[in-house]
Amino acid sequence: MTYRVNKGKPTKLQKLHWWLLHHGRRRLVTIESLNGLVTFDSKDKAVGKHIFFRREYDVEEVKRTVQLLEGHGYIDPHNPGMALNVGANIGLITLALRRHSLFEHVMAFEPVPSNFEILKKNVAQNGYSNEIECLAMALSNKDGEITMELSGENFGDHRIRSSADKGHFHEEQRETISVTVGKLDSLIDQGKFENERPGLVWMDIQGHDGDFYSGAKEVISRYHVPVVGEFWPYGIKRAGFSSTQYCEIISWLFSHYYDPKGEREFCSVDSFASMFEKYTGPEDGSDIILVNESWKH
């Protein structure tokens, strides 16, 4: 591969190259990276910009997280099941889960058509079409259709619309589209887990977590699935969940959580309310791991 992972500051030449790409005509750009051969939209100022400069996206985080869960007995290395990437965007985490962890099979969920087409392209051009199944849908607490609001620059910040009130990021001004939505639990009846059980959920759905859990209780509890997800209090509250409601629903499913930015140990979910006190700004948050101690292998 003709690339080098860049952990330092971008050079002036790299910055100029990005500026020309981003401000030129809109097009798809394909580069080599640690995640694999990756295509992204030149107008994506978040995920696209990150992968362009760094030539990797959260690969070490994926490896560390899977190793942590394996080490604590929440993932069986001999029978890990399949990984579910919820809010897969263009597939960078999906590729990392398949390429750099235990999981041979991944199911990737992405509802926004423009992201979904790039997701499928990234899966195919890395030779994973038989190992990764892509589903064009959002996951929530109902089956049918739902409204998504689209971010103009950060294509990883498209969100299920729960409020049209004025927001910190001017969400009320965003373009909206209708997309397919479903409950994760509904996939049991569709036979999606007949041949292989889910072994991990890796989720980034911009605060819609509460409704996701409401529609995923059966899958998570039946198959003992640890969940890795973004914890973003601003997004959670804008999605219509209070801190009390959020704590109640995760307490129903999980016994412990792990905050990589906090203490280096799993903590009881009884103390989870403190996370809302810790991350108070509209851009504050962390990536968390949620498990149930009774699931250990």
mmCIF file of C-alpha atoms in Angstrom:
data_model
loop_
_atom_site.group_PDB
_atom_site.id
_atom_site.type_symbol
_atom_site.label_atom_id
_atom_site.label_comp_id
_atom_site.label_asym_id
_atom_site.label_seq_id
_atom_site.Cartn_x
_atom_site.Cartn_y
_atom_site.Cartn_z
ATOM 1 C CA MET A 1 0.000 0.000 0.000
ATOM 2 C CA THR A 2 1.255 3.441 -0.895
ATOM 3 C CA TYR A 3 0.374 5.413 2.215
ATOM 4 C CA ARG A 4 1.736 6.337 5.621
ATOM 5 C CA VAL A 5 -0.378 6.738 8.753
ATOM 6 C CA ASN A 6 0.026 10.350 9.869
ATOM 7 C CA LYS A 7 -0.242 11.020 13.602
ATOM 8 C CA GLY A 8 1.346 14.453 13.472
ATOM 9 C CA LYS A 9 0.174 17.777 12.094
ATOM 10 C CA PRO A 10 -0.585 17.947 8.369
ATOM 11 C CA THR A 11 2.081 19.559 6.202
ATOM 12 C CA LYS A 12 1.387 22.752 4.258
ATOM 13 C CA LEU A 13 1.322 20.705 1.057
ATOM 14 C CA GLN A 14 -1.252 18.308 2.525
ATOM 15 C CA LYS A 15 -3.386 21.239 3.692
ATOM 16 C CA LEU A 16 -3.239 22.791 0.228
ATOM 17 C CA HIS A 17 -4.160 19.449 -1.364
ATOM 18 C CA TRP A 18 -7.187 19.144 0.937
ATOM 19 C CA TRP A 19 -8.248 22.742 0.291
ATOM 20 C CA LEU A 20 -8.206 22.157 -3.461
ATOM 21 C CA LEU A 21 -10.184 18.917 -3.088
ATOM 22 C CA HIS A 22 -12.732 20.305 -0.680
ATOM 23 C CA HIS A 23 -13.356 23.600 -2.483
ATOM 24 C CA GLY A 24 -13.275 22.173 -5.982
ATOM 25 C CA ARG A 25 -16.139 20.428 -7.733
ATOM 26 C CA ARG A 26 -17.835 17.763 -5.663
ATOM 27 C CA ARG A 27 -16.463 14.319 -6.387
ATOM 28 C CA LEU A 28 -15.591 10.997 -4.818
ATOM 29 C CA VAL A 29 -11.977 10.576 -3.739
ATOM 30 C CA THR A 30 -10.308 7.185 -3.214
ATOM 31 C CA ILE A 31 -7.172 6.679 -1.125
ATOM 32 C CA GLU A 32 -5.210 3.868 0.518
ATOM 33 C CA SER A 33 -5.425 3.785 4.308
ATOM 34 C CA LEU A 34 -4.971 1.514 7.303
ATOM 35 C CA ASN A 35 -8.715 0.828 7.131
ATOM 36 C CA GLY A 36 -8.303 -0.312 3.535
ATOM 37 C CA LEU A 37 -9.056 1.239 0.173
ATOM 38 C CA VAL A 38 -11.406 4.091 1.118
ATOM 39 C CA THR A 39 -13.653 6.296 -0.987
ATOM 40 C CA PHE A 40 -15.145 9.473 0.517
ATOM 41 C CA ASP A 41 -17.020 12.598 -0.579
ATOM 42 C CA SER A 42 -14.736 15.576 -1.170
ATOM 43 C CA LYS A 43 -17.282 17.858 0.556
ATOM 44 C CA ASP A 44 -17.207 15.868 3.813
ATOM 45 C CA LYS A 45 -15.423 18.172 6.241
ATOM 46 C CA ALA A 46 -15.359 15.632 9.086
ATOM 47 C CA VAL A 47 -14.884 11.931 8.261
ATOM 48 C CA GLY A 48 -13.514 12.635 4.783
ATOM 49 C CA LYS A 49 -11.047 15.231 6.039
ATOM 50 C CA HIS A 50 -9.899 12.953 8.864
ATOM 51 C CA ILE A 51 -9.194 9.943 6.657
ATOM 52 C CA PHE A 52 -7.506 12.142 4.051
ATOM 53 C CA PHE A 53 -5.005 13.596 6.529
ATOM 54 C CA ARG A 54 -4.530 10.649 8.899
ATOM 55 C CA ARG A 55 -4.853 7.726 6.477
ATOM 56 C CA GLU A 56 -6.576 5.766 9.239
ATOM 57 C CA TYR A 57 -9.782 6.041 11.232
ATOM 58 C CA ASP A 58 -10.090 4.626 14.776
ATOM 59 C CA VAL A 59 -8.266 1.393 13.914
ATOM 60 C CA GLU A 60 -6.347 1.325 17.194
ATOM 61 C CA GLU A 61 -9.545 2.104 19.121
ATOM 62 C CA VAL A 62 -11.285 -0.857 17.475
ATOM 63 C CA LYS A 63 -8.381 -3.187 18.252
ATOM 64 C CA ARG A 64 -8.051 -2.017 21.871
ATOM 65 C CA THR A 65 -11.775 -2.215 22.507
ATOM 66 C CA VAL A 66 -12.204 -5.721 21.101
ATOM 67 C CA GLN A 67 -9.120 -6.897 23.026
ATOM 68 C CA LEU A 68 -10.500 -5.337 26.231
ATOM 69 C CA LEU A 69 -13.853 -7.084 25.832
ATOM 70 C CA GLU A 70 -12.125 -10.351 24.980
ATOM 71 C CA GLY A 71 -9.824 -10.020 27.995
ATOM 72 C CA HIS A 72 -12.775 -9.451 30.338
ATOM 73 C CA GLY A 73 -14.723 -12.389 28.943
ATOM 74 C CA TYR A 74 -17.428 -10.491 27.045
ATOM 75 C CA ILE A 75 -16.287 -11.710 23.620
ATOM 76 C CA ASP A 76 -15.378 -15.351 23.021
ATOM 77 C CA PRO A 77 -12.328 -15.333 20.718
ATOM 78 C CA HIS A 78 -13.214 -18.844 19.500
ATOM 79 C CA ASN A 79 -16.823 -17.902 18.698
ATOM 80 C CA PRO A 80 -17.116 -14.098 18.510
ATOM 81 C CA GLY A 81 -20.266 -14.030 16.390
ATOM 82 C CA MET A 82 -20.809 -11.151 13.980
ATOM 83 C CA ALA A 83 -20.276 -7.448 14.620
ATOM 84 C CA LEU A 84 -23.120 -5.003 14.018
ATOM 85 C CA ASN A 85 -22.043 -1.517 12.959
ATOM 86 C CA VAL A 86 -25.024 0.774 13.567
ATOM 87 C CA GLY A 87 -24.704 4.167 11.899
ATOM 88 C CA ALA A 88 -21.968 2.843 9.638
ATOM 89 C CA ASN A 89 -21.594 6.034 7.579
ATOM 90 C CA ILE A 90 -19.166 5.180 4.729
ATOM 91 C CA GLY A 91 -17.849 2.059 6.434
ATOM 92 C CA LEU A 92 -14.563 3.002 8.107
ATOM 93 C CA ILE A 93 -15.413 1.255 11.398
ATOM 94 C CA THR A 94 -17.019 -1.582 9.433
ATOM 95 C CA LEU A 95 -13.756 -2.138 7.552
ATOM 96 C CA ALA A 96 -11.686 -1.886 10.739
ATOM 97 C CA LEU A 97 -13.871 -4.462 12.517
ATOM 98 C CA ARG A 98 -13.449 -6.927 9.645
ATOM 99 C CA ARG A 99 -9.821 -6.212 8.876
ATOM 100 C CA HIS A 100 -8.270 -5.613 12.306
ATOM 101 C CA SER A 101 -10.305 -7.574 14.854
ATOM 102 C CA LEU A 102 -11.765 -11.009 15.546
ATOM 103 C CA PHE A 103 -14.877 -10.567 13.460
ATOM 104 C CA GLU A 104 -15.113 -12.374 10.152
ATOM 105 C CA HIS A 105 -18.612 -11.085 9.470
ATOM 106 C CA VAL A 106 -20.116 -7.629 9.924
ATOM 107 C CA MET A 107 -23.625 -6.289 9.395
ATOM 108 C CA ALA A 108 -23.529 -2.558 8.596
ATOM 109 C CA PHE A 109 -26.567 -0.269 8.943
ATOM 110 C CA GLU A 110 -26.659 3.133 7.218
ATOM 111 C CA PRO A 111 -29.900 4.957 6.283
ATOM 112 C CA VAL A 112 -28.714 7.990 4.264
ATOM 113 C CA PRO A 113 -28.573 7.049 0.545
ATOM 114 C CA SER A 114 -25.411 9.030 -0.310
ATOM 115 C CA ASN A 115 -23.481 7.477 2.586
ATOM 116 C CA PHE A 116 -24.920 4.033 1.875
ATOM 117 C CA GLU A 117 -23.712 4.010 -1.736
ATOM 118 C CA ILE A 118 -20.170 4.844 -0.616
ATOM 119 C CA LEU A 119 -20.406 2.232 2.163
ATOM 120 C CA LYS A 120 -21.247 -0.459 -0.405
ATOM 121 C CA LYS A 121 -18.430 0.734 -2.662
ATOM 122 C CA ASN A 122 -15.891 0.614 0.179
ATOM 123 C CA VAL A 123 -16.987 -2.883 1.163
ATOM 124 C CA ALA A 124 -16.820 -4.152 -2.427
ATOM 125 C CA GLN A 125 -13.476 -2.601 -3.381
ATOM 126 C CA ASN A 126 -11.846 -4.237 -0.353
ATOM 127 C CA GLY A 127 -13.172 -7.660 -1.323
ATOM 128 C CA TYR A 128 -15.589 -8.029 1.601
ATOM 129 C CA SER A 129 -18.935 -8.319 -0.188
ATOM 130 C CA ASN A 130 -19.401 -11.867 1.112
ATOM 131 C CA GLU A 131 -18.301 -11.051 4.669
ATOM 132 C CA ILE A 132 -20.094 -7.718 5.188
ATOM 133 C CA GLU A 133 -23.828 -7.248 4.706
ATOM 134 C CA CYS A 134 -24.969 -3.651 4.180
ATOM 135 C CA LEU A 135 -28.519 -2.661 5.127
ATOM 136 C CA ALA A 136 -29.979 0.692 4.039
ATOM 137 C CA MET A 137 -31.869 1.513 7.212
ATOM 138 C CA ALA A 138 -31.795 3.340 10.524
ATOM 139 C CA LEU A 139 -32.356 1.426 13.762
ATOM 140 C CA SER A 140 -34.832 2.787 16.288
ATOM 141 C CA ASN A 141 -37.938 1.735 18.257
ATOM 142 C CA LYS A 142 -40.283 1.187 15.300
ATOM 143 C CA ASP A 143 -40.501 -0.284 11.805
ATOM 144 C CA GLY A 144 -41.429 1.879 8.820
ATOM 145 C CA GLU A 145 -40.235 5.312 7.729
ATOM 146 C CA ILE A 146 -38.601 8.122 9.694
ATOM 147 C CA THR A 147 -37.280 11.643 9.025
ATOM 148 C CA MET A 148 -33.550 12.290 8.880
ATOM 149 C CA GLU A 149 -31.999 15.760 9.028
ATOM 150 C CA LEU A 150 -28.842 16.190 6.970
ATOM 151 C CA SER A 151 -25.714 18.073 7.976
ATOM 152 C CA GLY A 152 -24.264 20.127 5.135
ATOM 153 C CA GLU A 153 -20.585 19.582 6.020
ATOM 154 C CA ASN A 154 -20.265 16.751 8.551
ATOM 155 C CA PHE A 155 -21.749 13.739 6.788
ATOM 156 C CA GLY A 156 -21.355 11.712 9.981
ATOM 157 C CA ASP A 157 -23.769 14.078 11.757
ATOM 158 C CA HIS A 158 -26.907 13.237 9.802
ATOM 159 C CA ARG A 159 -29.520 12.530 12.486
ATOM 160 C CA ILE A 160 -32.984 11.158 13.018
ATOM 161 C CA ARG A 161 -35.064 14.279 13.595
ATOM 162 C CA SER A 162 -36.756 14.351 16.986
ATOM 163 C CA SER A 163 -37.057 18.126 17.309
ATOM 164 C CA ALA A 164 -37.280 21.101 14.970
ATOM 165 C CA ASP A 165 -36.470 23.525 17.786
ATOM 166 C CA LYS A 166 -33.481 25.833 17.438
ATOM 167 C CA GLY A 167 -30.280 23.952 18.216
ATOM 168 C CA HIS A 168 -26.634 24.712 18.940
ATOM 169 C CA PHE A 169 -25.651 23.435 15.481
ATOM 170 C CA HIS A 170 -28.615 25.110 13.691
ATOM 171 C CA GLU A 171 -30.223 21.708 13.225
ATOM 172 C CA GLU A 172 -33.604 23.331 12.624
ATOM 173 C CA GLN A 173 -32.291 24.671 9.295
ATOM 174 C CA ARG A 174 -31.198 21.322 7.922
ATOM 175 C CA GLU A 175 -32.633 19.628 4.849
ATOM 176 C CA THR A 176 -34.697 16.557 5.714
ATOM 177 C CA ILE A 177 -35.391 13.267 3.945
ATOM 178 C CA SER A 178 -37.459 10.178 4.707
ATOM 179 C CA VAL A 179 -35.576 6.904 5.236
ATOM 180 C CA THR A 180 -36.348 3.317 6.165
ATOM 181 C CA VAL A 181 -36.256 2.558 9.890
ATOM 182 C CA GLY A 182 -36.551 -0.687 11.836
ATOM 183 C CA LYS A 183 -36.110 -2.283 15.228
ATOM 184 C CA LEU A 184 -33.050 -4.455 15.666
ATOM 185 C CA ASP A 185 -35.349 -6.952 17.378
ATOM 186 C CA SER A 186 -37.379 -7.275 14.157
ATOM 187 C CA LEU A 187 -34.360 -8.830 12.461
ATOM 188 C CA ILE A 188 -34.777 -11.921 14.646
ATOM 189 C CA ASP A 189 -38.074 -12.761 12.918
ATOM 190 C CA GLN A 190 -36.474 -11.974 9.556
ATOM 191 C CA GLY A 191 -33.933 -14.738 10.191
ATOM 192 C CA LYS A 192 -30.891 -12.451 10.156
ATOM 193 C CA PHE A 193 -29.306 -14.221 13.139
ATOM 194 C CA GLU A 194 -30.197 -17.828 12.323
ATOM 195 C CA ASN A 195 -26.724 -18.748 11.083
ATOM 196 C CA GLU A 196 -24.597 -16.495 13.286
ATOM 197 C CA ARG A 197 -25.434 -14.625 16.467
ATOM 198 C CA PRO A 198 -24.500 -10.960 17.010
ATOM 199 C CA GLY A 199 -21.407 -10.679 19.195
ATOM 200 C CA LEU A 200 -20.853 -6.912 19.313
ATOM 201 C CA VAL A 201 -22.739 -3.710 18.549
ATOM 202 C CA TRP A 202 -20.560 -0.755 17.536
ATOM 203 C CA MET A 203 -22.832 2.251 17.329
ATOM 204 C CA ASP A 204 -22.601 5.934 16.422
ATOM 205 C CA ILE A 205 -26.089 7.338 15.871
ATOM 206 C CA GLN A 206 -25.771 10.910 17.074
ATOM 207 C CA GLY A 207 -27.756 10.684 20.296
ATOM 208 C CA HIS A 208 -30.562 8.380 19.135
ATOM 209 C CA ASP A 209 -29.329 5.698 21.546
ATOM 210 C CA GLY A 210 -32.409 5.614 23.781
ATOM 211 C CA ASP A 211 -34.811 4.724 20.978
ATOM 212 C CA PHE A 212 -32.296 2.234 19.585
ATOM 213 C CA TYR A 213 -32.139 0.387 22.914
ATOM 214 C CA SER A 214 -35.935 0.375 23.117
ATOM 215 C CA GLY A 215 -36.011 -1.536 19.821
ATOM 216 C CA ALA A 216 -33.023 -3.782 20.582
ATOM 217 C CA LYS A 217 -33.784 -5.178 24.048
ATOM 218 C CA GLU A 218 -34.468 -8.713 22.835
ATOM 219 C CA VAL A 219 -31.328 -8.978 20.702
ATOM 220 C CA ILE A 220 -29.030 -7.516 23.356
ATOM 221 C CA SER A 221 -30.420 -9.583 26.229
ATOM 222 C CA ARG A 222 -30.901 -12.855 24.300
ATOM 223 C CA TYR A 223 -27.470 -12.890 22.681
ATOM 224 C CA HIS A 224 -25.555 -11.114 25.481
ATOM 225 C CA VAL A 225 -24.232 -8.404 23.195
ATOM 226 C CA PRO A 226 -21.782 -5.788 24.511
ATOM 227 C CA VAL A 227 -22.324 -2.329 23.032
ATOM 228 C CA VAL A 228 -19.673 0.217 22.097
ATOM 229 C CA GLY A 229 -21.114 3.619 21.352
ATOM 230 C CA GLU A 230 -20.691 7.351 21.353
ATOM 231 C CA PHE A 231 -22.017 8.976 24.531
ATOM 232 C CA TRP A 232 -23.110 12.494 23.622
ATOM 233 C CA PRO A 233 -25.446 14.091 26.199
ATOM 234 C CA TYR A 234 -26.403 17.031 23.968
ATOM 235 C CA GLY A 235 -27.486 14.653 21.202
ATOM 236 C CA ILE A 236 -29.286 12.345 23.630
ATOM 237 C CA LYS A 237 -31.315 15.211 25.096
ATOM 238 C CA ARG A 238 -32.085 16.658 21.668
ATOM 239 C CA ALA A 239 -33.311 13.196 20.661
ATOM 240 C CA GLY A 240 -35.896 13.447 23.423
ATOM 241 C CA PHE A 241 -34.328 11.445 26.245
ATOM 242 C CA SER A 242 -33.658 12.952 29.658
ATOM 243 C CA SER A 243 -30.647 11.765 31.655
ATOM 244 C CA THR A 244 -33.036 9.880 33.964
ATOM 245 C CA GLN A 245 -34.737 8.073 31.086
ATOM 246 C CA TYR A 246 -31.382 7.183 29.517
ATOM 247 C CA CYS A 247 -30.026 5.796 32.798
ATOM 248 C CA GLU A 248 -33.187 3.753 33.298
ATOM 249 C CA ILE A 249 -33.017 2.044 29.926
ATOM 250 C CA ILE A 250 -29.330 1.160 30.102
ATOM 251 C CA SER A 251 -29.805 -0.119 33.666
ATOM 252 C CA TRP A 252 -32.445 -2.495 32.321
ATOM 253 C CA LEU A 253 -29.941 -4.023 29.880
ATOM 254 C CA PHE A 254 -26.478 -3.547 31.346
ATOM 255 C CA SER A 255 -24.708 -3.785 34.691
ATOM 256 C CA HIS A 256 -21.427 -1.953 33.973
ATOM 257 C CA TYR A 257 -19.929 0.684 31.723
ATOM 258 C CA TYR A 258 -16.411 1.712 30.737
ATOM 259 C CA ASP A 259 -15.428 5.283 29.887
ATOM 260 C CA PRO A 260 -11.964 5.434 28.251
ATOM 261 C CA LYS A 261 -11.663 9.075 29.322
ATOM 262 C CA GLY A 262 -12.437 8.200 32.948
ATOM 263 C CA GLU A 263 -11.301 5.520 35.374
ATOM 264 C CA ARG A 264 -9.581 2.570 33.726
ATOM 265 C CA GLU A 265 -12.098 0.030 34.965
ATOM 266 C CA PHE A 266 -15.689 -1.021 34.467
ATOM 267 C CA CYS A 267 -18.045 0.931 36.735
ATOM 268 C CA SER A 268 -21.546 0.046 37.903
ATOM 269 C CA VAL A 269 -24.324 1.618 35.835
ATOM 270 C CA ASP A 270 -25.746 2.782 39.183
ATOM 271 C CA SER A 271 -23.253 5.654 38.889
ATOM 272 C CA PHE A 272 -23.954 6.449 35.240
ATOM 273 C CA ALA A 273 -25.805 9.678 36.029
ATOM 274 C CA SER A 274 -22.400 11.192 36.817
ATOM 275 C CA MET A 275 -21.558 10.953 33.110
ATOM 276 C CA PHE A 276 -24.181 13.591 32.343
ATOM 277 C CA GLU A 277 -22.573 15.818 34.959
ATOM 278 C CA LYS A 278 -19.113 15.213 33.495
ATOM 279 C CA TYR A 279 -19.941 15.975 29.852
ATOM 280 C CA THR A 280 -22.085 19.109 29.833
ATOM 281 C CA GLY A 281 -21.185 21.136 26.739
ATOM 282 C CA PRO A 282 -22.879 20.661 23.351
ATOM 283 C CA GLU A 283 -19.702 19.149 21.906
ATOM 284 C CA ASP A 284 -18.687 17.142 24.999
ATOM 285 C CA GLY A 285 -18.839 13.370 25.098
ATOM 286 C CA SER A 286 -16.931 10.123 25.060
ATOM 287 C CA ASP A 287 -16.981 6.618 23.605
ATOM 288 C CA ILE A 288 -18.339 4.126 26.121
ATOM 289 C CA ILE A 289 -18.632 0.359 26.468
ATOM 290 C CA LEU A 290 -21.750 -1.179 28.016
ATOM 291 C CA VAL A 291 -21.818 -4.776 29.305
ATOM 292 C CA ASN A 292 -23.646 -7.054 31.709
ATOM 293 C CA GLU A 293 -21.457 -8.937 34.148
ATOM 294 C CA SER A 294 -23.681 -12.005 33.912
ATOM 295 C CA TRP A 295 -22.673 -12.410 30.254
ATOM 296 C CA LYS A 296 -19.038 -13.316 30.898
ATOM 297 C CA HIS A 297 -17.848 -16.457 29.165
#
